mmCIF file of C-alpha atoms in Angstrom:
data_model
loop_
_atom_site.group_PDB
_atom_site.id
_atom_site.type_symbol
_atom_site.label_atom_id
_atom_site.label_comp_id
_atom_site.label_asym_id
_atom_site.label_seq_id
_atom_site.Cartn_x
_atom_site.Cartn_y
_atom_site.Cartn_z
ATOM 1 C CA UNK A 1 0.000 0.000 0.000
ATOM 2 C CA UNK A 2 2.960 2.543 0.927
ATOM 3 C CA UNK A 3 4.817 1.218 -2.191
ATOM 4 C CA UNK A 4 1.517 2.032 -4.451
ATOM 5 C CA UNK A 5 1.023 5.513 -2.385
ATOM 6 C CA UNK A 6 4.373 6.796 -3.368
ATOM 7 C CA UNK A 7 4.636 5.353 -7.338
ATOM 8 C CA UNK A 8 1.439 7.379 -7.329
ATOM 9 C CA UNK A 9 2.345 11.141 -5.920
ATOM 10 C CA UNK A 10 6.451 10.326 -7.775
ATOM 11 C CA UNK A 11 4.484 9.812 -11.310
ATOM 12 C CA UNK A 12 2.251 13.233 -10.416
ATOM 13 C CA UNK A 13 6.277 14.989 -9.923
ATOM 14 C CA UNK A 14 6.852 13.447 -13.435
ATOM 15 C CA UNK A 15 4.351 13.784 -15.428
ATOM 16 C CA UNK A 16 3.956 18.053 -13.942
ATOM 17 C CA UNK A 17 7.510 18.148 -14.922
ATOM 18 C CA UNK A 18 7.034 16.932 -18.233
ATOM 19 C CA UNK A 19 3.612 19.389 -18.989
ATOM 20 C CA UNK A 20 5.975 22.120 -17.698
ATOM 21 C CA UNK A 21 8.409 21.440 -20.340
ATOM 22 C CA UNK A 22 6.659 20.544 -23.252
ATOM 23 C CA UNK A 23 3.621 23.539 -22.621
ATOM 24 C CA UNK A 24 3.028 25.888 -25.058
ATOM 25 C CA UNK A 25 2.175 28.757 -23.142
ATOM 26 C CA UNK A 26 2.242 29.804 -19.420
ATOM 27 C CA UNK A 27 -1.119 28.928 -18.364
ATOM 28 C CA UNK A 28 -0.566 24.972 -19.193
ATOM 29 C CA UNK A 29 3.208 25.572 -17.358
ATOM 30 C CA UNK A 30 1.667 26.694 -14.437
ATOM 31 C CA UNK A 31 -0.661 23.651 -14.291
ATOM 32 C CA UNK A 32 2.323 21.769 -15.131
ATOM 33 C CA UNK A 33 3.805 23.125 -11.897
ATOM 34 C CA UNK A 34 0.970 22.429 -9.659
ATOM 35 C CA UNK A 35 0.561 19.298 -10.381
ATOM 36 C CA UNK A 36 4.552 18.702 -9.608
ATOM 37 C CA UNK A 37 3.708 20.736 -6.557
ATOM 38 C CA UNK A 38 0.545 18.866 -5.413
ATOM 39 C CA UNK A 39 2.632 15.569 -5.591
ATOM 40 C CA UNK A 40 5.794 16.772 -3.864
ATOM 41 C CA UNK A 41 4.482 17.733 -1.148
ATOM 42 C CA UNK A 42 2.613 14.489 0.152
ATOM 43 C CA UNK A 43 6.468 12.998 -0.589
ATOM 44 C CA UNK A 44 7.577 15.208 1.535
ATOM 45 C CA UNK A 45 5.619 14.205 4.508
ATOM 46 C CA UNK A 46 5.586 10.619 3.992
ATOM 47 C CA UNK A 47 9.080 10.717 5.403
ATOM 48 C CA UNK A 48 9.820 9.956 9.549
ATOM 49 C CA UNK A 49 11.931 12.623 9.756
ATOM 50 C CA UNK A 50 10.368 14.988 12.415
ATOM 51 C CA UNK A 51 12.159 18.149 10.592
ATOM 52 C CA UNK A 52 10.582 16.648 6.865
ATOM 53 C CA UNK A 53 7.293 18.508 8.011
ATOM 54 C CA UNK A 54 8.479 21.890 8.636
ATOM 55 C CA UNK A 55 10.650 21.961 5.215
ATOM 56 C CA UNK A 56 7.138 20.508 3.574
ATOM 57 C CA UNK A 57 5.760 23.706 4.699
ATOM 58 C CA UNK A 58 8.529 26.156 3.997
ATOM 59 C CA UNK A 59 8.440 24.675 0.079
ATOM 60 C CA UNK A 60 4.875 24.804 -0.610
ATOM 61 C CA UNK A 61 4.804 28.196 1.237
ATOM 62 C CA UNK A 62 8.096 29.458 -1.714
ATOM 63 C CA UNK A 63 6.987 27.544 -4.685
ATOM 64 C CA UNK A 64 3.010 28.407 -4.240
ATOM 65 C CA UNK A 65 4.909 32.457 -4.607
ATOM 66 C CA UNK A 66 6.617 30.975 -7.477
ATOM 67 C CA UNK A 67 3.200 30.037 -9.121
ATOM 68 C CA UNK A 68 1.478 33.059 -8.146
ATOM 69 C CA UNK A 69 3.821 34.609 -10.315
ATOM 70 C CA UNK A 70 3.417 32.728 -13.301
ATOM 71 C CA UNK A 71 -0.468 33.073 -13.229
ATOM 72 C CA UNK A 72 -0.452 36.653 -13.227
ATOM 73 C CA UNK A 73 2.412 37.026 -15.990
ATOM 74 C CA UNK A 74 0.728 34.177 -17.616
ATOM 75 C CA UNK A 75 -3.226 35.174 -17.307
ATOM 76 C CA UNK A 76 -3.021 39.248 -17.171
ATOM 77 C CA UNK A 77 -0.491 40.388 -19.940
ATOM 78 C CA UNK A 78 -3.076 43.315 -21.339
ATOM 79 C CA UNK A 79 -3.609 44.189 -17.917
ATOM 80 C CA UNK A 80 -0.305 44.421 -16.517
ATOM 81 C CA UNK A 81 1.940 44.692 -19.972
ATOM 82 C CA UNK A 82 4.398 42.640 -21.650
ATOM 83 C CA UNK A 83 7.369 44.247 -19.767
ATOM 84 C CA UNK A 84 5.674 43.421 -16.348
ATOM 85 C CA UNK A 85 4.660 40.594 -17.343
ATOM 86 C CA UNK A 86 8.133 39.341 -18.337
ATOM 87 C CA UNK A 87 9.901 40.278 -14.994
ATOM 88 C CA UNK A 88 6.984 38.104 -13.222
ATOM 89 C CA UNK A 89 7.912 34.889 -14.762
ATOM 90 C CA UNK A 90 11.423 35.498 -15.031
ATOM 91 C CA UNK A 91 11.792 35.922 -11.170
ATOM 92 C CA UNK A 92 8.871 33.274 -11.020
ATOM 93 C CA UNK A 93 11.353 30.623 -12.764
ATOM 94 C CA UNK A 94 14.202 32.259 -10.577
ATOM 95 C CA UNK A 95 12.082 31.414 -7.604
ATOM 96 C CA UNK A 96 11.218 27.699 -8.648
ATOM 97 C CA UNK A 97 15.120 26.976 -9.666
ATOM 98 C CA UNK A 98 16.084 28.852 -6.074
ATOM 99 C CA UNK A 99 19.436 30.549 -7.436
ATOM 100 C CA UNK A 100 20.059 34.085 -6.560
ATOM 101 C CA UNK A 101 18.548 36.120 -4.967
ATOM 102 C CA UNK A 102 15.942 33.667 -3.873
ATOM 103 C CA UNK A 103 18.017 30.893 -2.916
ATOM 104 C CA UNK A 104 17.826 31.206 0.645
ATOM 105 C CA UNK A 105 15.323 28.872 1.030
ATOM 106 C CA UNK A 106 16.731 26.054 -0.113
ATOM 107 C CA UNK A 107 19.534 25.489 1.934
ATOM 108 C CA UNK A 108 16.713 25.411 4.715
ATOM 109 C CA UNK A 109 14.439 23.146 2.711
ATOM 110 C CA UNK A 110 17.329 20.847 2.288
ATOM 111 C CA UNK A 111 18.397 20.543 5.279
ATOM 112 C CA UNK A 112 14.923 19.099 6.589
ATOM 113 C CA UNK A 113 14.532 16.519 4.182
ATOM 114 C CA UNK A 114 15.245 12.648 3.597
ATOM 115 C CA UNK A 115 17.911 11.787 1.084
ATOM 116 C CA UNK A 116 15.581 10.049 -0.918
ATOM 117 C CA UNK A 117 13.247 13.230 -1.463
ATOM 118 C CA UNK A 118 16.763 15.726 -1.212
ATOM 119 C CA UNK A 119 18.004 13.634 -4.208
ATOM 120 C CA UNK A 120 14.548 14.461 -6.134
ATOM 121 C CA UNK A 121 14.986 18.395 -5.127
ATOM 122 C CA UNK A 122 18.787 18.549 -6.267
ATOM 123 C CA UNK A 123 17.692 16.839 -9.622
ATOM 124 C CA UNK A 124 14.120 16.903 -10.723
ATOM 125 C CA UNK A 125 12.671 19.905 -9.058
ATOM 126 C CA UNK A 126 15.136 21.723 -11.344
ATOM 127 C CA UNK A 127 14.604 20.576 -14.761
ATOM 128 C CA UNK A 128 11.665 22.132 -16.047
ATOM 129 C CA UNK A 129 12.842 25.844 -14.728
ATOM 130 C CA UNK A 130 15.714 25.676 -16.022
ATOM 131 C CA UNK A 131 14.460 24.217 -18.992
ATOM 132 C CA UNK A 132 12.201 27.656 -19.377
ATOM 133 C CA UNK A 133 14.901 30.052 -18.707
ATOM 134 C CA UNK A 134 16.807 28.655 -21.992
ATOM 135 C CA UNK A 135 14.046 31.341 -23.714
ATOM 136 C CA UNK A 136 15.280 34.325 -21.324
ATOM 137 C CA UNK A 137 18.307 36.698 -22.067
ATOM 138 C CA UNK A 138 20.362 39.201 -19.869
ATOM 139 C CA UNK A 139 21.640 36.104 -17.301
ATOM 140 C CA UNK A 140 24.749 37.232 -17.158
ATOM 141 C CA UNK A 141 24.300 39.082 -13.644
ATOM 142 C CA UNK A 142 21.987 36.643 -12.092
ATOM 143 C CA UNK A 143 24.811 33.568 -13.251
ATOM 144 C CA UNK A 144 27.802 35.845 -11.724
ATOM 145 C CA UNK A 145 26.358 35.616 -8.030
ATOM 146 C CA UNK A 146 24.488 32.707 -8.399
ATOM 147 C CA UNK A 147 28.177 31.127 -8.932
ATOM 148 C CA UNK A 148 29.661 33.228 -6.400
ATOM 149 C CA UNK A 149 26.669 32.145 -3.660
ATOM 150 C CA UNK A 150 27.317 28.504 -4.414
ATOM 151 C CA UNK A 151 30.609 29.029 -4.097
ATOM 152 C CA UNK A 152 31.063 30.682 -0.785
ATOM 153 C CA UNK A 153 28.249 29.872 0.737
ATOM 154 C CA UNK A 154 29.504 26.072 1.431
ATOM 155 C CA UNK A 155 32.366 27.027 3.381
ATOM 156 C CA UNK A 156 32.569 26.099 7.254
ATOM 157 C CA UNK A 157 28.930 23.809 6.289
ATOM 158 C CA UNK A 158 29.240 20.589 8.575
ATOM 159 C CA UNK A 159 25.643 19.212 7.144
ATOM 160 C CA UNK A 160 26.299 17.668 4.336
ATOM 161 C CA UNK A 161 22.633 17.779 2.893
ATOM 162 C CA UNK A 162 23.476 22.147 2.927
ATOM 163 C CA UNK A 163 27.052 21.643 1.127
ATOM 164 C CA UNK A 164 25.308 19.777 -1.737
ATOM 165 C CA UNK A 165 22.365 22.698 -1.804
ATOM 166 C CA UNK A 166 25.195 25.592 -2.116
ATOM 167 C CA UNK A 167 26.946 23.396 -4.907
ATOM 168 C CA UNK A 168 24.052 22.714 -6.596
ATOM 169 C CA UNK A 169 23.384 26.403 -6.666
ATOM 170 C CA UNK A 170 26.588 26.787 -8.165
ATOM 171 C CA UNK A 171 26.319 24.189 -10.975
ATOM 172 C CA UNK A 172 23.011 25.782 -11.472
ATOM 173 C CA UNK A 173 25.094 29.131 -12.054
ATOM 174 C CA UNK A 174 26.575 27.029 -14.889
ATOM 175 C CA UNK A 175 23.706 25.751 -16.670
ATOM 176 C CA UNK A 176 22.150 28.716 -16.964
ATOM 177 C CA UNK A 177 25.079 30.407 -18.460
ATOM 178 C CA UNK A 178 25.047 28.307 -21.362
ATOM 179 C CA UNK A 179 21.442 27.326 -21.654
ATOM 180 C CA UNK A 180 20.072 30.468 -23.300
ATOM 181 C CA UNK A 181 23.064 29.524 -26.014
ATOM 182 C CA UNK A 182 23.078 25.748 -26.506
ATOM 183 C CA UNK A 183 19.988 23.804 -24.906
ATOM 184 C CA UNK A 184 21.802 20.831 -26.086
ATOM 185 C CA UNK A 185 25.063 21.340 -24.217
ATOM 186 C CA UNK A 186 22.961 22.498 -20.919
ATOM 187 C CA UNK A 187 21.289 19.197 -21.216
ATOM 188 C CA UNK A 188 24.336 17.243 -20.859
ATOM 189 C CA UNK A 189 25.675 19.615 -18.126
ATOM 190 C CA UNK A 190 22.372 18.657 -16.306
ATOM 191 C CA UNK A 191 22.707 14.650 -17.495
ATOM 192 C CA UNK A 192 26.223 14.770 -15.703
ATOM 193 C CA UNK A 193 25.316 17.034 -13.010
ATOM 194 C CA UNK A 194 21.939 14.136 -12.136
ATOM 195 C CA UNK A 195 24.218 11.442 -12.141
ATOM 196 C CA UNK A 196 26.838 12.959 -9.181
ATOM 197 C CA UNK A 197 23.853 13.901 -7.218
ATOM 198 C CA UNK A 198 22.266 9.964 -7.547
ATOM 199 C CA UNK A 199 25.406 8.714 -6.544
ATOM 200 C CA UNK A 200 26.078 10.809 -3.392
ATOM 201 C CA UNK A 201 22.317 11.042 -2.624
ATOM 202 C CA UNK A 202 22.653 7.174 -2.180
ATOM 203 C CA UNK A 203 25.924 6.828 -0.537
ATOM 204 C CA UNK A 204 25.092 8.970 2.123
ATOM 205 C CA UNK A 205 21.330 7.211 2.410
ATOM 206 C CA UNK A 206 22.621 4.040 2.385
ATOM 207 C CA UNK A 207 25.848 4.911 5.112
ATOM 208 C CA UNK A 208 23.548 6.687 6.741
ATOM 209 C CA UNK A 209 25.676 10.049 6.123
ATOM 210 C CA UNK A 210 24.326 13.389 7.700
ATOM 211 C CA UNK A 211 27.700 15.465 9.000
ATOM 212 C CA UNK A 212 31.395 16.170 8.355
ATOM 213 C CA UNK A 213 31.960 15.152 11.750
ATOM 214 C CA UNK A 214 30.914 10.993 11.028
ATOM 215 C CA UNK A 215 33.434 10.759 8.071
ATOM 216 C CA UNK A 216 35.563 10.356 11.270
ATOM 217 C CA UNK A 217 34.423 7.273 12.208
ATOM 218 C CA UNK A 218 34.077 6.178 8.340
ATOM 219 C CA UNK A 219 36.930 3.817 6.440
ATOM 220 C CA UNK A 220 39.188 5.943 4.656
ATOM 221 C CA UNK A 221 38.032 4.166 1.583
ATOM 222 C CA UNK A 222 34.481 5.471 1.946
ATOM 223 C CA UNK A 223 35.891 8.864 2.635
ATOM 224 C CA UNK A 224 38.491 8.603 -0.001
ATOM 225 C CA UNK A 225 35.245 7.853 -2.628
ATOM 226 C CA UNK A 226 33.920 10.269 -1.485
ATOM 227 C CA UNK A 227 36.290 12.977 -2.116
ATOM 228 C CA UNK A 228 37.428 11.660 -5.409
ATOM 229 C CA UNK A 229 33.362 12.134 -6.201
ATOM 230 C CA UNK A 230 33.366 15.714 -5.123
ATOM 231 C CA UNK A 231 36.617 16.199 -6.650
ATOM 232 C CA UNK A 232 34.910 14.506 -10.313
ATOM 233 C CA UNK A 233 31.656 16.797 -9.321
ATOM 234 C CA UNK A 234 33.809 20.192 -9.170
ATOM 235 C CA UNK A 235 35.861 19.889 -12.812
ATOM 236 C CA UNK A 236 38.673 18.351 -11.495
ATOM 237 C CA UNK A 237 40.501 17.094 -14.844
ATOM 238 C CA UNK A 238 40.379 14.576 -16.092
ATOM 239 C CA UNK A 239 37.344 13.442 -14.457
ATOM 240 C CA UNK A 240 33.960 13.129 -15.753
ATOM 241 C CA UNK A 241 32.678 16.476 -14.235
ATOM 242 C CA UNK A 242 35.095 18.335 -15.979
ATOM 243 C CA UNK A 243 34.131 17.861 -20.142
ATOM 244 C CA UNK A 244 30.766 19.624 -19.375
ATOM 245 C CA UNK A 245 32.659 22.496 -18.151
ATOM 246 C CA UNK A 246 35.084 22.359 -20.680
ATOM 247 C CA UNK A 247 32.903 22.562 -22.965
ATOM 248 C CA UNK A 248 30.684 25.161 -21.518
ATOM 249 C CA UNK A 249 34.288 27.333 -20.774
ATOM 250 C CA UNK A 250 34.376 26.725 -24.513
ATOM 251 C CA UNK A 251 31.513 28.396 -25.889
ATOM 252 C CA UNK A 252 30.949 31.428 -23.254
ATOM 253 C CA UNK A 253 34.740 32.067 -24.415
ATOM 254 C CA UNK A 254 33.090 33.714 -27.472
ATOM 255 C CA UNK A 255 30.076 34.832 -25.905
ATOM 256 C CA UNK A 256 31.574 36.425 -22.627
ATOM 257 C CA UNK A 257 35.107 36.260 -21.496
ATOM 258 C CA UNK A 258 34.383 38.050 -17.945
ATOM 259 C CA UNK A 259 31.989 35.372 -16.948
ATOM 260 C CA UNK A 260 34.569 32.497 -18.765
ATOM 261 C CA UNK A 261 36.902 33.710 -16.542
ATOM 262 C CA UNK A 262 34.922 34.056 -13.703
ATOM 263 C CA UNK A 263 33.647 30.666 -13.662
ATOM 264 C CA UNK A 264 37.153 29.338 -14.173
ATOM 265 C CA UNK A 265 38.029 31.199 -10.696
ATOM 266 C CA UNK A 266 35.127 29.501 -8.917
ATOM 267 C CA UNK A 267 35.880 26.642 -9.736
ATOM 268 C CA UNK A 268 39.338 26.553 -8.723
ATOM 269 C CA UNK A 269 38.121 27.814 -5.573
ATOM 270 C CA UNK A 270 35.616 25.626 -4.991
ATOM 271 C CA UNK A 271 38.131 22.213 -5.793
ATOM 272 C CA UNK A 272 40.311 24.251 -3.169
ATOM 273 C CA UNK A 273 36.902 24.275 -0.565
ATOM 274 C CA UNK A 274 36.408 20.470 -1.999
ATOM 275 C CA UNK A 275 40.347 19.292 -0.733
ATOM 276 C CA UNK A 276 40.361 20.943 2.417
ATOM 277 C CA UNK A 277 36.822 19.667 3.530
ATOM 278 C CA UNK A 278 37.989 15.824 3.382
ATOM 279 C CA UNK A 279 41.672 16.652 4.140
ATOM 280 C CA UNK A 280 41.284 16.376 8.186
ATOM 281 C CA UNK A 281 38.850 13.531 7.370
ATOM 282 C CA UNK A 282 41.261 11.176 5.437
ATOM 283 C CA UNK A 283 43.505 11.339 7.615
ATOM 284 C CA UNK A 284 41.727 10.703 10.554
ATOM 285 C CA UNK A 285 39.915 8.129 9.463
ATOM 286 C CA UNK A 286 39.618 5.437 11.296
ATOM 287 C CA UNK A 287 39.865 1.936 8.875
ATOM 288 C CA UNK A 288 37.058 0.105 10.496
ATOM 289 C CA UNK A 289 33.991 1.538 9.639
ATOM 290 C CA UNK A 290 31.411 1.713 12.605
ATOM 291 C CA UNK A 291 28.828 3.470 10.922
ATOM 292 C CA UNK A 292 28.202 0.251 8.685
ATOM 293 C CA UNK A 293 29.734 -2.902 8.043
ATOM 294 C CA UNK A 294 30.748 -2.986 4.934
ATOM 295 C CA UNK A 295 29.229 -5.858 2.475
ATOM 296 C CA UNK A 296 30.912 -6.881 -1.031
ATOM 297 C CA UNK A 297 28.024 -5.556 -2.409
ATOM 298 C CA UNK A 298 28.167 -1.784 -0.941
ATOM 299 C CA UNK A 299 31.794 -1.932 -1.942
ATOM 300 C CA UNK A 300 31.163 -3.139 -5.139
ATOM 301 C CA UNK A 301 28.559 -0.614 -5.801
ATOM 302 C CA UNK A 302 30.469 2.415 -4.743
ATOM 303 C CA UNK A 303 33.619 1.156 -6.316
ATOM 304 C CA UNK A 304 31.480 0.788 -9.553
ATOM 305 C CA UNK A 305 30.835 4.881 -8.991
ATOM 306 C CA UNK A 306 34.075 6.007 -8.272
ATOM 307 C CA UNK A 307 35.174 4.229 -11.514
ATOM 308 C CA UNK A 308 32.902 6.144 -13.480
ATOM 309 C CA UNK A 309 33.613 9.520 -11.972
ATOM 310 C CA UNK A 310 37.098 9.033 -12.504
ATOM 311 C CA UNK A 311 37.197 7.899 -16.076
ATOM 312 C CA UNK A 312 35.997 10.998 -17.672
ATOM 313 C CA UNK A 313 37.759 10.020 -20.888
ATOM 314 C CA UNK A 314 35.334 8.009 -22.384
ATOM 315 C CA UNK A 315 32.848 10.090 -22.350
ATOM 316 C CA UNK A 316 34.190 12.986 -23.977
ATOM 317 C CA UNK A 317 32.598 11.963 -27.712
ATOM 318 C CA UNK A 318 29.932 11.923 -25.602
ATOM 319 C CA UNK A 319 29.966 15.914 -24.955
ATOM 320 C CA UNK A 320 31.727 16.693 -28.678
ATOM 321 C CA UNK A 321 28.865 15.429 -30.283
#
């Protein structure tokens, strides 16, 4: 019955994603939305955490803002004119996608929720705005502090469920720099970008992961993974997280050289942040892990991940395509 109750309310997130994307005007996005919304929310819940309830209310309260915005750019564009009406859903989207300025709430959200539904946030949740803001122009501003937020903002985190909402913020910051340009390349970005957050998503679910502090008591190879991950996640070459921001680099290069150059910079900074966060924690490690025993078949798995991360090679026809 529990199984049936959430394949119900995850199709509803699917499917309002996918009326989102393929709408043809704002009206169906915005019903596209709800119905994401609607089924979100009861996911939300559903999870024993005590704080789940709390950040359930805090992202209906943001989003519901978000679609109030839509509607009336959407419903009342004679009444309110096209230039209104264009700010509305552009902040409406920048709402929804919660990059700056109105990313303060997700950080918070995040930090209330079950892996399982943070993974679904991180991934999902953004697709379809970002998706819409391919169509807007004049980023440039919003991508500049939306890196720099993502950047900054996870130093001295010890919850790991707020360091991966600051660096998705920043690798939001990326996407959307290239989006409005190639929709194609953004896609891959974001195809990349899913796949780090599944993989951490479950290896802190399944090792029961929630603070800096417990990579103390964690095998150095679990913490080692982990860091290589991070490392693959932030553009470390030659890894797999680093083509998609190769190629991005590659194109703003003739669109933009301040914001190429800038999003160089945070990077670099943000492999430095990566390093020093796990540097105290390797070493410290302890090399019998008493958070979890470890099976084969964990270690299997999350050797299996670490491969791919690290062999970034073979995927770069992949992203030259």
């Amino acid at each position: 019955m529990l199984f049936s109750y959430y394949f119900f309310f995850l199709l509803g997130v699917i499917l309002g994603s996918l009326i989102t994307i393929s709408s043809s005007s704002w009206l169906t996005a915005w019903v596209g939305f709800e119905l994401n919304l609607i089924s979100f929310i009861p996911l939300i819940f559903s999870s024993k955490l005590s704080s789940s309830s709390e950040s359930g209310i805090k992202y209906f309260f943001v989003q519901s803002i978000g679609s109030m915005f839509i509607l009336l750019g959407g419903i009342f564009p004679l009444f309110i004119g096209m230039i209104t009406t264009y700010y509305f859903v552009y902040f409406s989207l920048l709402i929804k996608l919660g990059v700056v300025p109105f990313h303060l709430w997700f950080p918070s959200v995040m930090e209330g929720l079950s892996w399982e539904m943070a993974f679904i946030l991180l991934t999902w949740q953004k697709l379809a705005p970002l998706i819409l803001l391919a169509s807007f122009e004049g980023l440039s501003l919003i991508i500049l502090l939306t890196v720099m937020v993502g950047c900054l903002g996870g130093f001295n985190q010890t919850s790991l469920k707020k360091l991966m909402a600051y660096s998705s913020i920043m690798h939001m910051g990326w996407m959307l720099s290239v989006i409005p340009t190639s929709l194609e390349v953004g896609m891959k970005y974001y195809f990349v970008y899913f796949f780090f957050g599944l993989v951490l998503c479950m290896i802190f679910f399944f090792w029961n992961l929630k603070r800096l502090e417990q990579f103390l008591c964690c095998s150095m190879f679990l913490t080692m993974s982990i860091l290589l991950i991070f490392l693959s996640m932030g553009g470390f070459p030659p890894m797999l997280g680093f083509f998609p921001k190769w190629v991005v680099i590659n194109i703003l290069l003739w669109k933009s050289m301040i914001l190429a150059v800038f999003l160089i910079f945070a990077s670099l900074v943000n492999l430095y942040f990566y390093s020093r966060l796990f540097y105290s924690s390797l070493f410290l490690s302890s090399y019998v892990m008493s958070l979890h025993s470890f099976s084969s078949k964990n270690e299997w798995s999350l050797l299996l991940c670490v491969s791919v991360s690290l062999m970034g090679g073979i995927f770069y026809p992949f992203f030259m395509i």
